[in-house]
Amino acid sequence: MSALAGRRVVVTAGPTFEDIDPVRFLGNRSSGKMGFAVAADAVARGADVVLVAGPVTLPTPEGLERIDVRSAAQMHAAVMSALPCDAYLGAAAVADYTPASVSARKLKKQPGQDALVLQLVRTRDILADVAAHAQRPQVVVGFAAETDDLEAYARAKLAAKNVDLIAANRVGVHGSGFESDDNTLIVFDARNATPLGPASKADVARGLLDLVEARLS
Ligand code: CTP
C-alpha cells in the first residue's frame, strides 16, 4: 500500500493573476498541468487531496477537492485554511509581486504620458509560510523554474524556505516547463539530486510522488 494512502495532501497549481484595474492584471505562463498531474497521481495513491488552483482551463481530476483562486493573496488564504496536511506540493507559479493598490476604475492613458510606473509590493511566500507553520507538513515540496544556475538557485531555495525537496526545471528549453505536456525536473534534497524525465508530466509527477512517499514512510 502507498505511504500516501489516507494521507492529506495539498497541491497548488497554475499561475496567479494580480489585478491592476478592472480589465488588466499581471499574470504568468503557467498552465497548471504539472500541479494537476501531481494532484491526480496523489489521488491514485489513495491520498485525500486538496488542489488549490489559480486561473487555468483544465478539467478537475476525479476524486479530489478543488479550490479555485485568482490572486497570490487568495491562494495564501486557501492554502492556510487547508492545513494541517501530511504533504504540501507548491507547484503554482505564484506572483512574487502584486500592485500596491488596485484601481477601481480602468486606468486611462493621459495625453503626453509616454511611460507608466506601477508600484508593486511583495506577496507573502506561501511555501515558506507552510514550512514555518506550527503544524508543519511532514514533507514540503517547492518548485523552481530557472533559466540559469539551476542547482545553485534550487539549493539556495531549499535552505532559505526550509523545504524538504525542490523540483527544479529549466525554462526556455524544449520539452520542459510551462505550456508543454512534457517536463524535465531535477529534484534536490539536502544531499541528492534526482533527475526525472524528459517524460510526460504524468510520469514526472509519479516520480516526484515516489520521492515524497519515501519520505513519508
Ligand atoms: N511561492 C510561494 N509563494 C510566493 C512565491 C512563490 O509559495 N509568494 C512558491 C512557488 O509555489 C514555488 C516556489 O515558491 O514552489 C518558487 O520559488 P520562488 O523563490 O518564488 O521562485 P521565483 O519566483 O523563480 O523567484 P526568484 O526570483 O527568487 O528566483
PDB file of C-alpha atoms and ligand atoms in Angstrom:
ATOM      1  CA  MET A   1       0.000   0.000   0.000  1.00  0.00           C
ATOM      2  CA  SER A   2       1.181   3.514  -0.759  1.00  0.00           C
ATOM      3  CA  ALA A   3       2.524   5.591   2.117  1.00  0.00           C
ATOM      4  CA  LEU A   4       0.239   8.312   0.747  1.00  0.00           C
ATOM      5  CA  ALA A   5      -2.935   6.259   1.250  1.00  0.00           C
ATOM      6  CA  GLY A   6      -5.235   8.058   3.654  1.00  0.00           C
ATOM      7  CA  ARG A   7      -2.795  10.958   3.985  1.00  0.00           C
ATOM      8  CA  ARG A   8      -3.870  14.540   3.409  1.00  0.00           C
ATOM      9  CA  VAL A   9      -2.055  16.228   0.528  1.00  0.00           C
ATOM     10  CA  VAL A  10      -2.341  19.888  -0.512  1.00  0.00           C
ATOM     11  CA  VAL A  11      -1.200  20.832  -4.012  1.00  0.00           C
ATOM     12  CA  THR A  12      -1.128  24.270  -5.645  1.00  0.00           C
ATOM     13  CA  ALA A  13      -1.189  24.683  -9.406  1.00  0.00           C
ATOM     14  CA  GLY A  14      -1.305  27.276 -12.142  1.00  0.00           C
ATOM     15  CA  PRO A  15      -0.487  30.964 -12.228  1.00  0.00           C
ATOM     16  CA  THR A  16      -1.868  33.758 -10.110  1.00  0.00           C
ATOM     17  CA  PHE A  17      -3.402  36.896 -11.588  1.00  0.00           C
ATOM     18  CA  GLU A  18      -2.698  40.159  -9.813  1.00  0.00           C
ATOM     19  CA  ASP A  19      -5.255  42.794 -10.734  1.00  0.00           C
ATOM     20  CA  ILE A  20      -4.170  46.259 -11.806  1.00  0.00           C
ATOM     21  CA  ASP A  21      -7.643  47.602 -12.616  1.00  0.00           C
ATOM     22  CA  PRO A  22     -10.989  46.035 -13.630  1.00  0.00           C
ATOM     23  CA  VAL A  23      -9.641  44.929 -17.022  1.00  0.00           C
ATOM     24  CA  ARG A  24      -5.910  44.343 -16.545  1.00  0.00           C
ATOM     25  CA  PHE A  25      -3.755  42.040 -14.498  1.00  0.00           C
ATOM     26  CA  LEU A  26      -0.220  40.749 -14.137  1.00  0.00           C
ATOM     27  CA  GLY A  27      -0.023  37.022 -14.831  1.00  0.00           C
ATOM     28  CA  ASN A  28       2.434  34.392 -15.977  1.00  0.00           C
ATOM     29  CA  ARG A  29       2.613  31.489 -18.409  1.00  0.00           C
ATOM     30  CA  SER A  30       1.985  28.608 -16.016  1.00  0.00           C
ATOM     31  CA  SER A  31      -0.616  26.204 -17.472  1.00  0.00           C
ATOM     32  CA  GLY A  32      -1.240  24.305 -14.237  1.00  0.00           C
ATOM     33  CA  LYS A  33      -0.580  20.953 -15.959  1.00  0.00           C
ATOM     34  CA  MET A  34       2.248  19.880 -13.649  1.00  0.00           C
ATOM     35  CA  GLY A  35       0.318  20.586 -10.443  1.00  0.00           C
ATOM     36  CA  PHE A  36      -2.821  18.918 -11.803  1.00  0.00           C
ATOM     37  CA  ALA A  37      -0.769  15.829 -12.740  1.00  0.00           C
ATOM     38  CA  VAL A  38       0.701  15.705  -9.222  1.00  0.00           C
ATOM     39  CA  ALA A  39      -2.764  16.044  -7.650  1.00  0.00           C
ATOM     40  CA  ALA A  40      -4.226  13.315  -9.890  1.00  0.00           C
ATOM     41  CA  ASP A  41      -1.384  10.934  -9.062  1.00  0.00           C
ATOM     42  CA  ALA A  42      -1.783  11.559  -5.339  1.00  0.00           C
ATOM     43  CA  VAL A  43      -5.484  10.641  -5.672  1.00  0.00           C
ATOM     44  CA  ALA A  44      -4.466   7.435  -7.491  1.00  0.00           C
ATOM     45  CA  ARG A  45      -2.316   6.545  -4.458  1.00  0.00           C
ATOM     46  CA  GLY A  46      -5.278   6.910  -2.153  1.00  0.00           C
ATOM     47  CA  ALA A  47      -4.460  10.324  -0.709  1.00  0.00           C
ATOM     48  CA  ASP A  48      -7.073  12.805   0.418  1.00  0.00           C
ATOM     49  CA  VAL A  49      -6.201  15.692  -1.928  1.00  0.00           C
ATOM     50  CA  VAL A  50      -6.965  19.404  -1.896  1.00  0.00           C
ATOM     51  CA  LEU A  51      -5.982  21.139  -5.145  1.00  0.00           C
ATOM     52  CA  VAL A  52      -5.729  24.925  -4.898  1.00  0.00           C
ATOM     53  CA  ALA A  53      -5.807  26.156  -8.480  1.00  0.00           C
ATOM     54  CA  GLY A  54      -5.062  29.548  -9.945  1.00  0.00           C
ATOM     55  CA  PRO A  55      -6.827  30.646 -13.149  1.00  0.00           C
ATOM     56  CA  VAL A  56      -6.439  27.684 -15.527  1.00  0.00           C
ATOM     57  CA  THR A  57      -8.672  25.996 -18.079  1.00  0.00           C
ATOM     58  CA  LEU A  58      -8.016  22.408 -17.022  1.00  0.00           C
ATOM     59  CA  PRO A  59     -10.705  19.869 -16.076  1.00  0.00           C
ATOM     60  CA  THR A  60     -10.809  18.818 -12.437  1.00  0.00           C
ATOM     61  CA  PRO A  61      -9.263  15.387 -11.821  1.00  0.00           C
ATOM     62  CA  GLU A  62     -11.731  12.999 -10.221  1.00  0.00           C
ATOM     63  CA  GLY A  63     -11.737  12.302  -6.520  1.00  0.00           C
ATOM     64  CA  LEU A  64     -10.269  15.496  -5.090  1.00  0.00           C
ATOM     65  CA  GLU A  65     -11.398  18.776  -3.610  1.00  0.00           C
ATOM     66  CA  ARG A  66     -10.585  21.738  -5.884  1.00  0.00           C
ATOM     67  CA  ILE A  67     -10.471  25.309  -4.627  1.00  0.00           C
ATOM     68  CA  ASP A  68     -10.215  27.972  -7.338  1.00  0.00           C
ATOM     69  CA  VAL A  69      -8.433  31.213  -6.565  1.00  0.00           C
ATOM     70  CA  ARG A  70      -7.192  34.155  -8.595  1.00  0.00           C
ATOM     71  CA  SER A  71      -4.516  36.076  -6.709  1.00  0.00           C
ATOM     72  CA  ALA A  72      -1.483  35.188  -4.613  1.00  0.00           C
ATOM     73  CA  ALA A  73      -3.280  36.549  -1.539  1.00  0.00           C
ATOM     74  CA  GLN A  74      -6.298  34.316  -2.193  1.00  0.00           C
ATOM     75  CA  MET A  75      -4.030  31.314  -2.767  1.00  0.00           C
ATOM     76  CA  HIS A  76      -2.240  32.027   0.505  1.00  0.00           C
ATOM     77  CA  ALA A  77      -5.546  32.126   2.401  1.00  0.00           C
ATOM     78  CA  ALA A  78      -6.868  28.951   0.727  1.00  0.00           C
ATOM     79  CA  VAL A  79      -3.676  27.016   1.488  1.00  0.00           C
ATOM     80  CA  MET A  80      -3.552  28.143   5.122  1.00  0.00           C
ATOM     81  CA  SER A  81      -7.153  27.083   5.642  1.00  0.00           C
ATOM     82  CA  ALA A  82      -6.387  23.664   4.074  1.00  0.00           C
ATOM     83  CA  LEU A  83      -3.680  22.957   6.683  1.00  0.00           C
ATOM     84  CA  PRO A  84      -2.748  20.836   8.527  1.00  0.00           C
ATOM     85  CA  CYS A  85      -1.730  18.212   5.989  1.00  0.00           C
ATOM     86  CA  ASP A  86       0.891  15.483   5.607  1.00  0.00           C
ATOM     87  CA  ALA A  87       2.448  16.698   2.368  1.00  0.00           C
ATOM     88  CA  TYR A  88       2.397  20.050   0.589  1.00  0.00           C
ATOM     89  CA  LEU A  89       3.483  20.450  -3.019  1.00  0.00           C
ATOM     90  CA  GLY A  90       3.630  24.056  -4.189  1.00  0.00           C
ATOM     91  CA  ALA A  91       3.593  23.728  -7.970  1.00  0.00           C
ATOM     92  CA  ALA A  92       1.838  27.047  -8.571  1.00  0.00           C
ATOM     93  CA  ALA A  93       3.740  29.901 -10.174  1.00  0.00           C
ATOM     94  CA  VAL A  94       2.766  32.415  -7.510  1.00  0.00           C
ATOM     95  CA  ALA A  95       3.364  36.077  -8.284  1.00  0.00           C
ATOM     96  CA  ASP A  96       6.248  37.447  -6.236  1.00  0.00           C
ATOM     97  CA  TYR A  97       4.910  40.996  -6.566  1.00  0.00           C
ATOM     98  CA  THR A  98       1.431  42.475  -6.761  1.00  0.00           C
ATOM     99  CA  PRO A  99       0.234  46.027  -7.472  1.00  0.00           C
ATOM    100  CA  ALA A 100       0.363  48.148  -4.318  1.00  0.00           C
ATOM    101  CA  SER A 101      -3.250  49.109  -4.972  1.00  0.00           C
ATOM    102  CA  VAL A 102      -5.963  48.006  -7.391  1.00  0.00           C
ATOM    103  CA  SER A 103      -7.605  50.838  -9.271  1.00  0.00           C
ATOM    104  CA  ALA A 104     -11.400  50.656  -9.024  1.00  0.00           C
ATOM    105  CA  ARG A 105     -11.598  52.340 -12.417  1.00  0.00           C
ATOM    106  CA  LYS A 106      -9.898  51.411 -15.641  1.00  0.00           C
ATOM    107  CA  LEU A 107      -6.630  53.315 -15.898  1.00  0.00           C
ATOM    108  CA  LYS A 108      -6.735  55.755 -18.814  1.00  0.00           C
ATOM    109  CA  LYS A 109      -3.658  56.822 -20.698  1.00  0.00           C
ATOM    110  CA  GLN A 110      -3.047  60.520 -20.390  1.00  0.00           C
ATOM    111  CA  PRO A 111      -2.006  62.745 -23.294  1.00  0.00           C
ATOM    112  CA  GLY A 112       1.755  63.035 -23.369  1.00  0.00           C
ATOM    113  CA  GLN A 113       2.225  60.171 -20.902  1.00  0.00           C
ATOM    114  CA  ASP A 114       4.912  58.054 -22.528  1.00  0.00           C
ATOM    115  CA  ALA A 115       5.677  55.899 -19.516  1.00  0.00           C
ATOM    116  CA  LEU A 116       3.675  54.437 -16.673  1.00  0.00           C
ATOM    117  CA  VAL A 117       5.189  53.387 -13.377  1.00  0.00           C
ATOM    118  CA  LEU A 118       3.313  50.680 -11.474  1.00  0.00           C
ATOM    119  CA  GLN A 119       4.229  50.252  -7.859  1.00  0.00           C
ATOM    120  CA  LEU A 120       4.444  46.602  -6.840  1.00  0.00           C
ATOM    121  CA  VAL A 121       4.787  45.112  -3.393  1.00  0.00           C
ATOM    122  CA  ARG A 122       5.993  41.641  -2.383  1.00  0.00           C
ATOM    123  CA  THR A 123       3.400  38.934  -1.897  1.00  0.00           C
ATOM    124  CA  ARG A 124       3.518  36.599   1.090  1.00  0.00           C
ATOM    125  CA  ASP A 125       5.521  33.481   0.428  1.00  0.00           C
ATOM    126  CA  ILE A 126       3.060  30.592   0.717  1.00  0.00           C
ATOM    127  CA  LEU A 127       5.735  27.898   0.556  1.00  0.00           C
ATOM    128  CA  ALA A 128       7.859  29.469   3.269  1.00  0.00           C
ATOM    129  CA  ASP A 129       4.783  30.051   5.445  1.00  0.00           C
ATOM    130  CA  VAL A 130       3.702  26.404   5.075  1.00  0.00           C
ATOM    131  CA  ALA A 131       7.213  25.251   6.027  1.00  0.00           C
ATOM    132  CA  ALA A 132       7.206  27.579   9.054  1.00  0.00           C
ATOM    133  CA  HIS A 133       3.684  26.609  10.166  1.00  0.00           C
ATOM    134  CA  ALA A 134       3.176  25.378  13.717  1.00  0.00           C
ATOM    135  CA  GLN A 135       1.757  22.152  12.257  1.00  0.00           C
ATOM    136  CA  ARG A 136       4.319  21.800   9.509  1.00  0.00           C
ATOM    137  CA  PRO A 137       3.547  19.102   6.938  1.00  0.00           C
ATOM    138  CA  GLN A 138       5.951  16.171   7.158  1.00  0.00           C
ATOM    139  CA  VAL A 139       7.003  16.752   3.555  1.00  0.00           C
ATOM    140  CA  VAL A 140       7.118  20.196   1.940  1.00  0.00           C
ATOM    141  CA  VAL A 141       7.974  20.400  -1.752  1.00  0.00           C
ATOM    142  CA  GLY A 142       8.734  23.590  -3.651  1.00  0.00           C
ATOM    143  CA  PHE A 143       9.195  24.135  -7.357  1.00  0.00           C
ATOM    144  CA  ALA A 144      11.706  26.347  -9.061  1.00  0.00           C
ATOM    145  CA  ALA A 145      11.816  27.432 -12.669  1.00  0.00           C
ATOM    146  CA  GLU A 146      15.160  28.808 -13.655  1.00  0.00           C
ATOM    147  CA  THR A 147      16.873  29.855 -16.849  1.00  0.00           C
ATOM    148  CA  ASP A 148      20.423  29.650 -15.403  1.00  0.00           C
ATOM    149  CA  ASP A 149      22.382  28.205 -12.491  1.00  0.00           C
ATOM    150  CA  LEU A 150      19.632  25.669 -11.762  1.00  0.00           C
ATOM    151  CA  GLU A 151      21.376  23.745  -8.998  1.00  0.00           C
ATOM    152  CA  ALA A 152      22.732  26.758  -7.124  1.00  0.00           C
ATOM    153  CA  TYR A 153      19.377  28.558  -7.096  1.00  0.00           C
ATOM    154  CA  ALA A 154      17.449  25.385  -6.241  1.00  0.00           C
ATOM    155  CA  ARG A 155      19.735  24.567  -3.323  1.00  0.00           C
ATOM    156  CA  ALA A 156      19.513  28.161  -2.103  1.00  0.00           C
ATOM    157  CA  LYS A 157      15.688  27.907  -2.090  1.00  0.00           C
ATOM    158  CA  LEU A 158      15.804  24.576  -0.246  1.00  0.00           C
ATOM    159  CA  ALA A 159      17.686  26.205   2.588  1.00  0.00           C
ATOM    160  CA  ALA A 160      16.048  29.646   2.574  1.00  0.00           C
ATOM    161  CA  LYS A 161      12.488  28.306   2.690  1.00  0.00           C
ATOM    162  CA  ASN A 162      13.215  25.251   4.870  1.00  0.00           C
ATOM    163  CA  VAL A 163      11.634  22.816   2.436  1.00  0.00           C
ATOM    164  CA  ASP A 164      12.410  19.106   2.021  1.00  0.00           C
ATOM    165  CA  LEU A 165      12.509  18.893  -1.764  1.00  0.00           C
ATOM    166  CA  ILE A 166      12.850  21.390  -4.585  1.00  0.00           C
ATOM    167  CA  ALA A 167      11.670  20.251  -8.007  1.00  0.00           C
ATOM    168  CA  ALA A 168      13.616  22.406 -10.409  1.00  0.00           C
ATOM    169  CA  ASN A 169      13.135  22.786 -14.097  1.00  0.00           C
ATOM    170  CA  ARG A 170      14.939  24.730 -16.684  1.00  0.00           C
ATOM    171  CA  VAL A 171      12.641  27.087 -18.522  1.00  0.00           C
ATOM    172  CA  GLY A 172      13.294  28.308 -22.010  1.00  0.00           C
ATOM    173  CA  VAL A 173      14.343  24.889 -23.353  1.00  0.00           C
ATOM    174  CA  HIS A 174      12.263  22.452 -25.422  1.00  0.00           C
ATOM    175  CA  GLY A 175      10.479  19.609 -23.576  1.00  0.00           C
ATOM    176  CA  SER A 176      10.358  21.410 -20.277  1.00  0.00           C
ATOM    177  CA  GLY A 177       8.322  23.986 -18.482  1.00  0.00           C
ATOM    178  CA  PHE A 178       5.153  25.906 -18.843  1.00  0.00           C
ATOM    179  CA  GLU A 179       2.804  25.109 -21.731  1.00  0.00           C
ATOM    180  CA  SER A 180       4.407  21.769 -22.561  1.00  0.00           C
ATOM    181  CA  ASP A 181       2.806  18.360 -21.878  1.00  0.00           C
ATOM    182  CA  ASP A 182       6.277  17.083 -21.044  1.00  0.00           C
ATOM    183  CA  ASN A 183       8.660  18.102 -18.350  1.00  0.00           C
ATOM    184  CA  THR A 184      12.188  17.542 -17.140  1.00  0.00           C
ATOM    185  CA  LEU A 185      12.895  18.041 -13.456  1.00  0.00           C
ATOM    186  CA  ILE A 186      15.830  17.676 -11.162  1.00  0.00           C
ATOM    187  CA  VAL A 187      14.634  17.104  -7.615  1.00  0.00           C
ATOM    188  CA  PHE A 188      17.038  18.292  -4.945  1.00  0.00           C
ATOM    189  CA  ASP A 189      17.064  17.424  -1.282  1.00  0.00           C
ATOM    190  CA  ALA A 190      19.814  18.330   1.140  1.00  0.00           C
ATOM    191  CA  ARG A 191      22.070  15.591  -0.258  1.00  0.00           C
ATOM    192  CA  ASN A 192      20.858  14.209  -3.545  1.00  0.00           C
ATOM    193  CA  ALA A 193      19.809  15.309  -6.989  1.00  0.00           C
ATOM    194  CA  THR A 194      17.300  13.026  -8.746  1.00  0.00           C
ATOM    195  CA  PRO A 195      16.626  13.623 -12.440  1.00  0.00           C
ATOM    196  CA  LEU A 196      13.065  12.964 -13.665  1.00  0.00           C
ATOM    197  CA  GLY A 197      12.300  12.918 -17.389  1.00  0.00           C
ATOM    198  CA  PRO A 198      12.185  14.182 -20.024  1.00  0.00           C
ATOM    199  CA  ALA A 199       8.797  12.490 -19.844  1.00  0.00           C
ATOM    200  CA  SER A 200       5.101  13.286 -19.744  1.00  0.00           C
ATOM    201  CA  LYS A 201       4.026  15.431 -16.824  1.00  0.00           C
ATOM    202  CA  ALA A 202       2.037  12.378 -15.585  1.00  0.00           C
ATOM    203  CA  ASP A 203       5.231  10.289 -15.467  1.00  0.00           C
ATOM    204  CA  VAL A 204       7.242  13.093 -13.891  1.00  0.00           C
ATOM    205  CA  ALA A 205       4.501  13.515 -11.262  1.00  0.00           C
ATOM    206  CA  ARG A 206       4.734   9.791 -10.480  1.00  0.00           C
ATOM    207  CA  GLY A 207       8.494  10.025  -9.991  1.00  0.00           C
ATOM    208  CA  LEU A 208       8.108  13.036  -7.744  1.00  0.00           C
ATOM    209  CA  LEU A 209       5.454  11.348  -5.586  1.00  0.00           C
ATOM    210  CA  ASP A 210       7.701   8.285  -5.254  1.00  0.00           C
ATOM    211  CA  LEU A 211      10.230  10.614  -3.591  1.00  0.00           C
ATOM    212  CA  VAL A 212       7.516  12.095  -1.361  1.00  0.00           C
ATOM    213  CA  GLU A 213       6.353   8.594  -0.395  1.00  0.00           C
ATOM    214  CA  ALA A 214       9.874   7.552   0.533  1.00  0.00           C
ATOM    215  CA  ARG A 215       9.992  10.475   2.992  1.00  0.00           C
ATOM    216  CA  LEU A 216       6.578   9.697   4.471  1.00  0.00           C
ATOM    217  CA  SER A 217       7.164   6.020   5.150  1.00  0.00           C
TER     218      SER A 217
HETATM  219  N1  CTP B   1       5.990  30.533  -3.943  1.00  0.00           N
HETATM  220  C1  CTP B   1       5.040  30.706  -2.979  1.00  0.00           C
HETATM  221  N2  CTP B   1       4.588  31.960  -2.675  1.00  0.00           N
HETATM  222  C2  CTP B   1       5.075  33.040  -3.301  1.00  0.00           C
HETATM  223  C3  CTP B   1       6.070  32.877  -4.291  1.00  0.00           C
HETATM  224  C4  CTP B   1       6.499  31.609  -4.590  1.00  0.00           C
HETATM  225  O1  CTP B   1       4.574  29.723  -2.395  1.00  0.00           O
HETATM  226  N3  CTP B   1       4.617  34.238  -2.987  1.00  0.00           N
HETATM  227  C5  CTP B   1       6.490  29.168  -4.214  1.00  0.00           C
HETATM  228  C6  CTP B   1       6.068  28.578  -5.542  1.00  0.00           C
HETATM  229  O2  CTP B   1       4.838  27.883  -5.467  1.00  0.00           O
HETATM  230  C7  CTP B   1       7.235  27.628  -5.839  1.00  0.00           C
HETATM  231  C8  CTP B   1       8.420  28.358  -5.221  1.00  0.00           C
HETATM  232  O3  CTP B   1       7.891  29.202  -4.210  1.00  0.00           O
HETATM  233  O4  CTP B   1       7.060  26.398  -5.153  1.00  0.00           O
HETATM  234  C9  CTP B   1       9.146  29.194  -6.218  1.00  0.00           C
HETATM  235  O5  CTP B   1      10.140  29.893  -5.534  1.00  0.00           O
HETATM  236  P1  CTP B   1      10.462  31.430  -5.828  1.00  0.00           P
HETATM  237  O6  CTP B   1      11.593  31.777  -4.935  1.00  0.00           O
HETATM  238  O7  CTP B   1       9.279  32.279  -5.778  1.00  0.00           O
HETATM  239  O8  CTP B   1      10.913  31.356  -7.310  1.00  0.00           O
HETATM  240  P2  CTP B   1      10.951  32.545  -8.293  1.00  0.00           P
HETATM  241  O9  CTP B   1       9.604  33.161  -8.440  1.00  0.00           O
HETATM  242  O10 CTP B   1      11.577  31.997  -9.519  1.00  0.00           O
HETATM  243  O11 CTP B   1      11.830  33.600  -7.517  1.00  0.00           O
HETATM  244  P3  CTP B   1      13.340  34.058  -7.642  1.00  0.00           P
HETATM  245  O12 CTP B   1      13.245  35.384  -8.231  1.00  0.00           O
HETATM  246  O13 CTP B   1      13.817  34.074  -6.222  1.00  0.00           O
HETATM  247  O14 CTP B   1      14.053  33.025  -8.485  1.00  0.00           O
END
